[in-house]
Structures are given as structure tokens and as C-alpha cells.
Short mmCIF file of C-alpha atoms in Angstrom, two decimals:
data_model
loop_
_atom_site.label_atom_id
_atom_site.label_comp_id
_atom_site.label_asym_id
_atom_site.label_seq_id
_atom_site.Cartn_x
_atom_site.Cartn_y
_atom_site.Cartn_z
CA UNK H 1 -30.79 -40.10 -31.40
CA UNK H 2 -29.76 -41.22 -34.77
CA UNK H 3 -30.33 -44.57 -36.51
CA UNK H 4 -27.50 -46.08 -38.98
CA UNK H 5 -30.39 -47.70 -41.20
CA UNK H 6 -33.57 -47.41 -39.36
CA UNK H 7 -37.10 -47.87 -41.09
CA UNK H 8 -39.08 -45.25 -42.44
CA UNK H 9 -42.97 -45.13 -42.15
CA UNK H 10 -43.27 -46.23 -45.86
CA UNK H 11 -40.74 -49.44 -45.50
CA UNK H 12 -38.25 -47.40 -47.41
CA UNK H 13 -34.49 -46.29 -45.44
CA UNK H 14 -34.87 -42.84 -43.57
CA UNK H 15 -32.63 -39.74 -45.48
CA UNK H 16 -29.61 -40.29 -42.87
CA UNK H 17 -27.67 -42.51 -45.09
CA UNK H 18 -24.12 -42.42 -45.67
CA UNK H 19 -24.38 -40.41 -48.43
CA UNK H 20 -26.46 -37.89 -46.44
CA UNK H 21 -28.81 -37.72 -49.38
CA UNK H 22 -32.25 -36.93 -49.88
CA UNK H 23 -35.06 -39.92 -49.45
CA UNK H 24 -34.93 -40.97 -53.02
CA UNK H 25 -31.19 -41.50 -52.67
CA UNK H 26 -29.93 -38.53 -55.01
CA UNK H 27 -28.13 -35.92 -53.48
CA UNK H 28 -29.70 -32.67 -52.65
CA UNK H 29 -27.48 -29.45 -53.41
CA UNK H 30 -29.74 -26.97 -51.94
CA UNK H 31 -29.86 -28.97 -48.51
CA UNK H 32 -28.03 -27.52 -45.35
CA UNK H 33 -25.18 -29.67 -44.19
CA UNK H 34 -26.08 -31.94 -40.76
CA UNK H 35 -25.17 -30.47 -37.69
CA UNK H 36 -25.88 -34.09 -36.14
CA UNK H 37 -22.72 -36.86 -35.60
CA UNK H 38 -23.21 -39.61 -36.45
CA UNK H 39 -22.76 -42.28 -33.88
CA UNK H 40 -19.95 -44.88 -35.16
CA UNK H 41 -21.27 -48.20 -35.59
CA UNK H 42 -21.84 -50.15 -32.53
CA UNK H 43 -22.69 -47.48 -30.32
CA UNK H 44 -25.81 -47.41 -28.78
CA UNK H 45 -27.23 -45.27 -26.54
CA UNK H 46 -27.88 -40.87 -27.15
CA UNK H 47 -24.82 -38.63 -28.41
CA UNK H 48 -23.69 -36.30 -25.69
CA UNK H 49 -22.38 -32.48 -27.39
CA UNK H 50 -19.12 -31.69 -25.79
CA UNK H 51 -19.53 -27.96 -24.93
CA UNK H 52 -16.10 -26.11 -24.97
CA UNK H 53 -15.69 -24.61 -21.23
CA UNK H 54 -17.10 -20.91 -21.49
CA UNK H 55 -13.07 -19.28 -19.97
CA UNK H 56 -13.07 -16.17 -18.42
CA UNK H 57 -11.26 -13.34 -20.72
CA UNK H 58 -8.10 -11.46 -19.20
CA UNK H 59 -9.98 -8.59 -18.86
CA UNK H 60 -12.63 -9.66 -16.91
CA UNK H 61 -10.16 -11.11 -14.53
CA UNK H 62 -8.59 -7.77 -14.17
CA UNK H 63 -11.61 -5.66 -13.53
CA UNK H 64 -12.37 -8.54 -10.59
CA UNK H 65 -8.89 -8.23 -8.63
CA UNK H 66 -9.05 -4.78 -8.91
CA UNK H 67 -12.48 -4.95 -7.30
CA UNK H 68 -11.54 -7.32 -4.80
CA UNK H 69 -8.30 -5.82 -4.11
CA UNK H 70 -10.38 -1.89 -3.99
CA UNK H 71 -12.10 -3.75 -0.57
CA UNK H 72 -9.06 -4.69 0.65
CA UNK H 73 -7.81 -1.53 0.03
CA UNK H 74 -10.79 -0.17 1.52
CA UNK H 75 -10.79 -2.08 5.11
CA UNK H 76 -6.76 -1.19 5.42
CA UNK H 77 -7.43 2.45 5.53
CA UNK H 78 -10.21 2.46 7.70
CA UNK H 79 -8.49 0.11 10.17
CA UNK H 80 -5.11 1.68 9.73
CA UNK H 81 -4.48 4.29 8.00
CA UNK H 82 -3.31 5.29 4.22
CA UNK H 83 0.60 4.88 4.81
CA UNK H 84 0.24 0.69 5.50
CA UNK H 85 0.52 -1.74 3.15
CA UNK H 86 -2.59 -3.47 1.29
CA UNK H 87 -3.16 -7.13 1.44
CA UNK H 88 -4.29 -8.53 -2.12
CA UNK H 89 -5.53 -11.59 -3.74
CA UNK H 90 -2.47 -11.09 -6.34
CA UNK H 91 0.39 -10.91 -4.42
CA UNK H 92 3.64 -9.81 -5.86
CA UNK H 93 7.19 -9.06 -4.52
CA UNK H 94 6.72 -5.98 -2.17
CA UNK H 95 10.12 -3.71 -1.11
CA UNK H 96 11.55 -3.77 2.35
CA UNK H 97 10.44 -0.69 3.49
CA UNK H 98 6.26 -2.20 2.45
CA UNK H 99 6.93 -4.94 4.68
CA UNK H 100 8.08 -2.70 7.57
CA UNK H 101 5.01 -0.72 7.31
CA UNK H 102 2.92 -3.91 8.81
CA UNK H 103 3.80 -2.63 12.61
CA UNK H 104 0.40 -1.47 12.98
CA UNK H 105 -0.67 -3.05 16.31
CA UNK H 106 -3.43 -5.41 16.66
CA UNK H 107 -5.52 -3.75 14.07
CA UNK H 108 -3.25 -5.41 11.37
CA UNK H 109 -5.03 -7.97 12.13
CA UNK H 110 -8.29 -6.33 10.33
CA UNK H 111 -7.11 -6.50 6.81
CA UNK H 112 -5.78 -9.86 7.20
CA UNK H 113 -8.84 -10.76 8.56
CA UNK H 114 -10.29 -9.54 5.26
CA UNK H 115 -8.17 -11.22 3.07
CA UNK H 116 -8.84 -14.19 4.89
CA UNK H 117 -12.99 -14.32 4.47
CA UNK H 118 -12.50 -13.77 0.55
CA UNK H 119 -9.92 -16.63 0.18
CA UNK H 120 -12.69 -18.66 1.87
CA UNK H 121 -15.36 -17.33 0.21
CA UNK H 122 -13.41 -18.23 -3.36
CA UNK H 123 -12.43 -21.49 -1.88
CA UNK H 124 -15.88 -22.59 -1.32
CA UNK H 125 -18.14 -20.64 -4.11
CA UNK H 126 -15.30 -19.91 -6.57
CA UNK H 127 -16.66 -16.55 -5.89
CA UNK H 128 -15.49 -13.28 -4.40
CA UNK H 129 -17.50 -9.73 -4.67
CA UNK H 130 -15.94 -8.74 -7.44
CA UNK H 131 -15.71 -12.07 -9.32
CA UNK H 132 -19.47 -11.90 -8.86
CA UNK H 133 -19.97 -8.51 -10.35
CA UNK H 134 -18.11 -9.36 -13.16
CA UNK H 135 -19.55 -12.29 -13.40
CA UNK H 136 -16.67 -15.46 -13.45
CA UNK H 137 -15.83 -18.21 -10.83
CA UNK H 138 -12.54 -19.97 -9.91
CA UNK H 139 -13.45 -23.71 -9.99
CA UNK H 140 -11.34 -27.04 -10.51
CA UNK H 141 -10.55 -27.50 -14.13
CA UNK H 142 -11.43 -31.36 -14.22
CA UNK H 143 -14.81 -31.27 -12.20
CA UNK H 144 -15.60 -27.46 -12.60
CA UNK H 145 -16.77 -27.33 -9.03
CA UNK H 146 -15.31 -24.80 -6.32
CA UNK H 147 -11.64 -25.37 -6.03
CA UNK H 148 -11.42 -25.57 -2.04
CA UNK H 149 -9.43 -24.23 0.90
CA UNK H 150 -6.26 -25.41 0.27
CA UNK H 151 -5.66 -25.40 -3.45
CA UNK H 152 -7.16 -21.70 -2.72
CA UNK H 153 -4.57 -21.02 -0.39
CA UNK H 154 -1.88 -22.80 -2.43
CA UNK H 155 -3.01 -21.04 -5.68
CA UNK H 156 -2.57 -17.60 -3.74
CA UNK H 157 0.76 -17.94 -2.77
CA UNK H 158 2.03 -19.36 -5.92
CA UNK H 159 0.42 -15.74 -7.37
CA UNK H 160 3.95 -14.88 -6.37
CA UNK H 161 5.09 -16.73 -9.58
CA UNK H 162 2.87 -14.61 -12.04
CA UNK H 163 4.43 -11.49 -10.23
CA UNK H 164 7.62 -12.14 -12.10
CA UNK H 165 7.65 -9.54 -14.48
CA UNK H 166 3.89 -10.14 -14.41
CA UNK H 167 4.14 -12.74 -17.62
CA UNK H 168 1.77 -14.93 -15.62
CA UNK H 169 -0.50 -12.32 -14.29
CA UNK H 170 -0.57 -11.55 -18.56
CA UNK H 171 -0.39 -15.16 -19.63
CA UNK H 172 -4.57 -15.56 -19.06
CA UNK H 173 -4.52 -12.72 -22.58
CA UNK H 174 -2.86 -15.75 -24.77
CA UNK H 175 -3.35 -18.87 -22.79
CA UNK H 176 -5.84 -21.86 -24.28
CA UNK H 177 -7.25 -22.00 -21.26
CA UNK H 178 -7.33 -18.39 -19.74
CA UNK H 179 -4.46 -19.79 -17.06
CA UNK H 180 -1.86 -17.98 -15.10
CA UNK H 181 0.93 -20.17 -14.09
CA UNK H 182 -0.67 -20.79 -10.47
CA UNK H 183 -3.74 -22.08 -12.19
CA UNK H 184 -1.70 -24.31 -14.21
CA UNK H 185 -0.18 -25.61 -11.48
CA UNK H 186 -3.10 -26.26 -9.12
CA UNK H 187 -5.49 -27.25 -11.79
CA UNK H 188 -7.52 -24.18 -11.85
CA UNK H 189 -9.82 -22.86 -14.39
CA UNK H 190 -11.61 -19.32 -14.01
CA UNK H 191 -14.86 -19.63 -16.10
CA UNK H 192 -17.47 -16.99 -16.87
CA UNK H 193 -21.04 -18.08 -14.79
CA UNK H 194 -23.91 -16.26 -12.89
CA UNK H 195 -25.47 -17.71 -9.68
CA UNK H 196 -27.92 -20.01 -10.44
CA UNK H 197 -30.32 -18.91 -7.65
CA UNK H 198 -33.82 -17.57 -7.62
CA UNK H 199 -34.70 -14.05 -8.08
CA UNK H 200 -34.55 -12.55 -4.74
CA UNK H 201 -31.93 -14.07 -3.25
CA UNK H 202 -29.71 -13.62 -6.66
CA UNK H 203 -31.15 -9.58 -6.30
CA UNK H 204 -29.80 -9.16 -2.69
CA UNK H 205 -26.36 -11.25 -3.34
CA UNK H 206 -25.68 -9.27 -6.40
CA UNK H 207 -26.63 -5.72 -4.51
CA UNK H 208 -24.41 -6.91 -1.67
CA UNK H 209 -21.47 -7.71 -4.23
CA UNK H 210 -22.13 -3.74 -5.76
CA UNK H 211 -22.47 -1.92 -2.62
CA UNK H 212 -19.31 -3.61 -0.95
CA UNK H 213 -17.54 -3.34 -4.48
CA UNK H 214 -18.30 0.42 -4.61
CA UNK H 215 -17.46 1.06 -1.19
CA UNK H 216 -14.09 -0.78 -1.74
CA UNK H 217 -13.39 1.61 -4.25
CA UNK H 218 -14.22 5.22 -2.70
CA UNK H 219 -12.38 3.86 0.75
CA UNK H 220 -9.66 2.19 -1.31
CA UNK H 221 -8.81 4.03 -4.53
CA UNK H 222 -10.30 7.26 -4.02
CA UNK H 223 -8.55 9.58 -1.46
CA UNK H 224 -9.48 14.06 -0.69
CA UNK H 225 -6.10 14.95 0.99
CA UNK H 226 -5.30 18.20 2.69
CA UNK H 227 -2.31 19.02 5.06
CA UNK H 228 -1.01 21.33 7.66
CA UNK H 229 1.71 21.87 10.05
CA UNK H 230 2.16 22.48 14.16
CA UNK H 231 4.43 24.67 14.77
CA UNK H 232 6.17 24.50 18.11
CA UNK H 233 4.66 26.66 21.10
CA UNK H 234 6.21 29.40 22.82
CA UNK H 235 6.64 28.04 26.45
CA UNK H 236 9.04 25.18 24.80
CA UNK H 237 12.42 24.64 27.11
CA UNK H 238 14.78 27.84 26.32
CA UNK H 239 18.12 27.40 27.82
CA UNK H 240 20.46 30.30 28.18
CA UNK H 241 24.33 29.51 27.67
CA UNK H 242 28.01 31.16 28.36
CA UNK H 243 31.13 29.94 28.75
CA UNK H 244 34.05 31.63 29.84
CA UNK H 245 36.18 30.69 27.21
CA UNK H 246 36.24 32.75 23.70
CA UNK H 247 34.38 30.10 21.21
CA UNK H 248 30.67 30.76 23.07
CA UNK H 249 30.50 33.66 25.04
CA UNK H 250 26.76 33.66 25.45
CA UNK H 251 23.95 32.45 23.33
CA UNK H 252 20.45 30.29 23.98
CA UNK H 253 19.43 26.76 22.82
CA UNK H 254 15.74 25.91 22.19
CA UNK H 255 14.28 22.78 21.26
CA UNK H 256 11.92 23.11 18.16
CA UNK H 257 10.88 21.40 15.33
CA UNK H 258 6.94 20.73 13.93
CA UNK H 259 4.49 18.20 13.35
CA UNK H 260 3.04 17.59 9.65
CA UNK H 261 -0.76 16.26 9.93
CA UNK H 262 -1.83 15.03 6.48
CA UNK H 263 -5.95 14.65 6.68
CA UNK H 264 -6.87 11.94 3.83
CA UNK H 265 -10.61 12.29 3.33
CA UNK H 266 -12.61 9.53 1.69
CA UNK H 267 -16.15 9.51 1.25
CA UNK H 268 -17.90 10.06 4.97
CA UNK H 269 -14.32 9.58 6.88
CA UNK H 270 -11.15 11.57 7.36
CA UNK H 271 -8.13 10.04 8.86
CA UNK H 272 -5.15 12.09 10.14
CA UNK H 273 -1.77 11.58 10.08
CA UNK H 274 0.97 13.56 12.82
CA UNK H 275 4.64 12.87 11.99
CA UNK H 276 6.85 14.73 14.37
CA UNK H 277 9.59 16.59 13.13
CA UNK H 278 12.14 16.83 15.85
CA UNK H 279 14.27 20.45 15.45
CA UNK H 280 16.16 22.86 17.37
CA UNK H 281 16.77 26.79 16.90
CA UNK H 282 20.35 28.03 18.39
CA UNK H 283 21.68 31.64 18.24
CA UNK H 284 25.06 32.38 19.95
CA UNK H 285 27.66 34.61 19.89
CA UNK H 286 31.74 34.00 19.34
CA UNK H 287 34.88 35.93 20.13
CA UNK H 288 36.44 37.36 16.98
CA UNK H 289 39.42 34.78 18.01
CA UNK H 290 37.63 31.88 17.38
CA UNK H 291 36.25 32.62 13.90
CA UNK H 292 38.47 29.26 12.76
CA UNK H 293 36.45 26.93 15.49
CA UNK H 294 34.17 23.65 13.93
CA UNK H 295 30.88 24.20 14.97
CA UNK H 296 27.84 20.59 14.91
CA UNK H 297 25.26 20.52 16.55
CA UNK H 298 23.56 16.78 17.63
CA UNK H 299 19.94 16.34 18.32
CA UNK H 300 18.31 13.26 20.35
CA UNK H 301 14.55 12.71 20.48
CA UNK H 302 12.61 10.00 22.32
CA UNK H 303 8.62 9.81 23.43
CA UNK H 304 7.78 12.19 25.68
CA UNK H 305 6.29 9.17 28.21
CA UNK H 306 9.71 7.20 27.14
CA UNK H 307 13.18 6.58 27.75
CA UNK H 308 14.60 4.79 24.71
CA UNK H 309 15.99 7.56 21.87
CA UNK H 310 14.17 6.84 18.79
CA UNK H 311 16.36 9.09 16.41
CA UNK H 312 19.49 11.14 16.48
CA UNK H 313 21.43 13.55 13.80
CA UNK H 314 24.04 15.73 13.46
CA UNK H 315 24.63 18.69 11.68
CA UNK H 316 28.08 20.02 10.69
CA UNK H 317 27.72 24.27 11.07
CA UNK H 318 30.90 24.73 9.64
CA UNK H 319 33.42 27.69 10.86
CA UNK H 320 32.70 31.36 11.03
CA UNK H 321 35.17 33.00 8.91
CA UNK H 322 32.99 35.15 6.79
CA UNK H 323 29.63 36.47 6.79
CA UNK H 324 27.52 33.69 4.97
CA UNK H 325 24.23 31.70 4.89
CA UNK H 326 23.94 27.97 4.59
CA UNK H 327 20.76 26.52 3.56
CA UNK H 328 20.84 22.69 3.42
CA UNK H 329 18.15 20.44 2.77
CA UNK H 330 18.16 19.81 7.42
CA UNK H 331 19.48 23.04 8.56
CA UNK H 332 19.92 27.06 7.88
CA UNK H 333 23.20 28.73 9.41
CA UNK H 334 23.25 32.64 9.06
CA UNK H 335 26.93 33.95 10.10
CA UNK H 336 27.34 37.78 10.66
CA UNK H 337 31.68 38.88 10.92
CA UNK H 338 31.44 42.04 13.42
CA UNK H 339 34.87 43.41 14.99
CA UNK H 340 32.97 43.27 18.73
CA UNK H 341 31.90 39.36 18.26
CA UNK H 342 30.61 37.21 15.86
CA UNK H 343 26.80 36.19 15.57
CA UNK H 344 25.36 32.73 14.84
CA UNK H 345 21.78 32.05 13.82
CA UNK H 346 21.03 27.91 13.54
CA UNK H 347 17.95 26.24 12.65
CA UNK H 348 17.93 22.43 12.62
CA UNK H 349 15.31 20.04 11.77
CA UNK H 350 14.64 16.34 10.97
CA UNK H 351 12.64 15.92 7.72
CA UNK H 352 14.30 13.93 5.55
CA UNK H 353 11.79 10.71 4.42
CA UNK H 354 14.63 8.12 5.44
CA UNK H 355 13.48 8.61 9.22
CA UNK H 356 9.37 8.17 8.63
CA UNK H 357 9.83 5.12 10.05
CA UNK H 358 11.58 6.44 13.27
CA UNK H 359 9.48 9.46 13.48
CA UNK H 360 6.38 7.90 13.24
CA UNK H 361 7.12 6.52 16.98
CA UNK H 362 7.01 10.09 18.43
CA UNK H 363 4.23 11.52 19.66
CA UNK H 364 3.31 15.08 19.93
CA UNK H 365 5.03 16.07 22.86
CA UNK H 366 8.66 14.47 22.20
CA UNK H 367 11.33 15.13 24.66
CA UNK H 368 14.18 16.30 22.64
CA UNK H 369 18.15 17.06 23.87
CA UNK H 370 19.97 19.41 21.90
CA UNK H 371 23.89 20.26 22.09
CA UNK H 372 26.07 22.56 20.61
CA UNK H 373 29.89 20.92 20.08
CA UNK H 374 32.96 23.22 19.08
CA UNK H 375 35.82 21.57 17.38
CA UNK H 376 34.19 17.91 19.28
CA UNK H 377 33.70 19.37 22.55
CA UNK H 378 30.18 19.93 24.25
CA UNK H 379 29.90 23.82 24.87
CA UNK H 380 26.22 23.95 25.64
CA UNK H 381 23.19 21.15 25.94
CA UNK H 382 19.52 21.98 26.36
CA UNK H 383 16.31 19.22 26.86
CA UNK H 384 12.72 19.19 27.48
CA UNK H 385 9.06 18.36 26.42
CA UNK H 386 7.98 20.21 23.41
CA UNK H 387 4.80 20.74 22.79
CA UNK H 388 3.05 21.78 19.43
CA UNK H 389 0.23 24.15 18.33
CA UNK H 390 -1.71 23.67 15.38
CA UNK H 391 -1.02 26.46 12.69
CA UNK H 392 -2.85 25.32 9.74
CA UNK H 393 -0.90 26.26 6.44
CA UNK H 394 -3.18 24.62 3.76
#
């Protein structure tokens, strides 16, 4: 504490005058400047030092949502599998197709249930795994104490702000205060502090924060992936066709396709994927007559324990007026012109990424209908189970 005119031991005025001189009164040019305030006149009591809040930098505040979000990451994967959507504790504006990917079942309910327990954990700590590692803390900005459950939950959601254009995710990098706009709003400050805990138990939280950080990240962010195909099995449906008129005189329809298994490996687990890829493989033959006729074929596909169809196409052929071979992006069509009848090779298959979401509701023994139409009328229709073997082509 400092003393306006207090008395020295000597009777004399102590050297913290107004002038700030030495004892004898005279200033002193060699002597360092005061680092004390001096307390204005009528205040009593000690000086308190206001102590600028220590803010967290932008960069550390990266490094922790990527952390935290590396968990979430982590617990999707293992609970779903890599093509669902990751919950994150910086939420932005996800496409159409990301929030169709949430039909996952019940387990869905894992990563929620994951983002959940870190929202509370930051709600009543101010800490989160990876806001630990890196050592900062979400806490109110007027009492600096944990900012609670629902200006947590409200500061979350209004992360949907700071996802526009990210300006407020990047405002912390210029801000006085280190604030995105959702701390702004809710009156949130992220600050840079360690727990204050004794050695052990600050040794096993920390190790806890690592391993679950670390394991976040090889489940997460780190993924080994290999693929292969099933090819459909010889004893698939084969249906033999003729008609007595001159567009089909005899031919066969069978249902075909594959399945694509993707096998994402991360650190001790593999998950596999199986899409079904619904196809068929026709081969007829056509009076020289009819070389002008249309020819589509239409393909229906539904689970092979179900009745509902879960996807459908059709393929225009084309006419057989010349010997040609069509290779489009769905189907092949190899035409051979002989005087005694005309020859027709047709491969069909659904792979085009627009139907993931449909295909992913087959299994791996679809039942799939396939017709052959000339000029819009049915000539020939074949169905059955198909089932696939494995033919790995790494």
C-alpha cells in the first residue's frame, strides 16, 4: 500500500512524493520509473492490479475443435459407418443429401449421444478433451466461471451464424476479445487455463484427454481403404424367350448386376461397405424385317425379403440397323447385321451415384425383374433372387 505523505523513520516525508523524487527532494535521473499507482486522494484501503483476461488465440481454438470434432468423428464410424454424417461442436450449413445420410437406425443415436456428453462437459467445466489438451476453457465473460447448459446449448446452435462464409468462425484471429459472433452474443469468453488440480489427478485427466484425443483422430481422420466387387453367381434366374412374331425370335434374359464392398480400415477395425448394383445381361436375336424396331429395356429391384421396389431404370437400346456398339456410362449394346437374323448382346447396370441412397436399401440377394420392350410393347420379362459371389478385384 502506498501513503500520499506518510512519515519516514527520521521525521522527514518518505521518496513517494508528487514529484516522485529522491528523499532529499531533487529528482533522480538514473532512477527507474514507478510501476506503483498511486491511489487518488481519499482512497483508502490496498490497490487491486487489473490483470487483462489471458484470451485464447484463434489457433488454439482451431487445433481444439478439430480435436473434439476428430472424437466425434471417431465414435460415428465405429457406430455407423464412414458414409454418415459427423456431428460437430461447430456446426455449419450441411447439403441435403448430408442430412439424408442420418437414416442409420438406432445407432444414430451413438454419435449424438457423443455430442451430447461434450456439450455437458463444456457446459459445466468450460472444458472438452481437446480444449484441455490445448489448454483453454469456455467460461462466462463477466464472472469467468463455466458458462452452463443452456448458454452452451444456445452458443452451439448460434455456431450456425459463424458458418456464414465462416467470418465468425475467423473473427476470434482479429477480435479484442478472441469472440466469434455466438460468443458475442451469449457472453462468452474462451480463455487460455490449466486445471488447477493436484498432481495425480491433473496426470490421469490430462492422459485421458490424449488417449481419447488420439484415438479420435486415427478412428476419425485417418482411414486404410481397399475395395472389391461380387460378381453375380452362375445359378442366377436365366429365362429363355421367343415369340412368334419377327422382332424376337428367340433370345434369354438374366438378371445380373454386382455388389461393390469398400473395406475402410482404421487402426485395429475394418468396416465394410456392400452397395448392390442391380443389372441385367440380355442376348436375343431379330428377323432381318425388324432391323427399324425401338428396343428399352426396364429393370425393377426390391429386397430380396421385400415387396416394395426400391429403384427402377430404363435403358433406351436403340434400333438395329447397322452393326454397332454402344457403350454408355449404364449399359453396352453390341449389334451384329447378318442376312439369316440379327444378333443383340445387352448389358445393363445401375451405378450411377444419384441412386446410393436407393441402393443402399438392397441387400445382397435383391430380387430383380427385368423386361425387354420393342417399340413400347413387353416382348419378354424375367425375375428372381440373385445372389452374389465375392471376386475380389483389388
Amino acid at each position: 500500500m502506498v501513503s500520499s505523505g506518510g512519515s519516514g523513520a527520521d521525521g522527514g516525508t518518505t521518496g513517494a512524493s508528487d514529484g516522485g523524487g529522491a528523499p532529499d527532494g531533487g529528482a533522480s535521473p538514473d532512477a527507474a520509473p514507478s510501476a506503483v499507482a498511486v491511489a487518488p486522494p481519499g482512497t483508502t484501503g490496498p490497490l487491486v492490479a487489473v490483470v487483462e483476461p489471458d484470451y485464447a488465440s484463434w489457433g488454439q481454438r482451431v487445433v481444439a475443435a478439430l480435436l473434439d470434432n476428430a472424437i466425434l468423428a471417431g465414435v460415428t464410424w465405429l457406430a455407423l459407418g464412414p458414409q454418415f454424417r459427423v456431428p460437430t461442436l461447430t456446426p455449419g450449413w450441411g447439403s441435403a443429401a448430408e442430412d439424408a445420410a442420418w437414416s442409420g437406425g438406432a445407432l444414430v443415436l451413438v454419435p449424438i449421444g457423443a455430442l451430447v456428453v461434450l456439450l455437458v462437459l463444456q457446459a459445466l467445466t468450460g472444458w472438452t478433451p481437446g480444449k484441455l489438451v490445448t489448454g483453454i476453457r469456455v467460461v462466462r465473460e463477466d464472472e469467468h466461471r463455466p458458462a452452463g447448459l443452456w448458454t452452451t446449448a444456445a452458443r452451439w446452435a448460434l455456431h450456425l451464424l459463424d458458418a456464414i462464409f465462416l467470418i465468425g468462425y475467423l473473427r476470434p484471429a482479429w477480435h479484442a476479445k478472441r469472440q466469434t459472433f455466438a460468443d458475442s452474443i451469449v457472453r462468452t469468453v474462451v480463455l487460455r487455463e490449466v486445471l488447477d488440480l493436484p498432481r495425480r489427478p491433473r496426470i490421469v485427466l490430462y492422459s485421458a484427454a490424449l488417449v481419447t484425443c488420439a484415438l479420435g483422430l486415427g478412428y476419425g481422420y485417418v482411414p486404410i481403404s481397399s475395395g472389391s466387387a461380387a460378381d453375380v453367381a452362375d445359378d442366377s434366374p436365366l429365362c429363355e424367350i421367343q415369340t412368334p412374331e419377327p422382332t424376337l425370335v428367340a433370345g434369354e434374359i438374366r438378371p445380373a448386376g454386382s455388389v461393390s464392398i469398400d473395406r475402410d480400415r482404421r487402426l485395429w477395425t475394418v468396416r465394410e461397405t456392400r452397395t448392390t448394383h442391380p443389372g441385367a445381361v440380355l442376348t436375343w436375336t431379330s428377323d432381318p424385317s425388324a432391323r427399324d424396331t425401338e428396343y428399352r429395356v426396364e429393370l425393377d429391384a426390391r429386397p430380396g425379403n421385400g415387396e416394395r421396389v426400391v429403384i427402377s431404370r430404363s435403358w433406351y437400346i436403340g434400333t438395329s440397323d447397322a452393326d454397332s456398339w454402344t457403350d454408355d456410362e449404364e449399359f453396352t449394346h453390341t449389334r451384329t447385321i447378318d442376312a439369316d437374323g440379327d444378333t443383340h448382346d445387352v448389358q445393363v447396370d445401375i451405378t450411377d451415384p444419384g441412386a446410393d441412397a436407393a441402393l443402399a436399401a438392397l441387400d445382397s440377394q435383391p430380387w430383380i425383374d427385368v423386361r425387354l420392350l420393342a417399340d413400347g410393347d413387353v416382348l419378354a420379362s424375367c425375375g428372381g433372387t440373385v445372389t452374389y459371389t465375392e471376386a475380389p478385384r483389388d
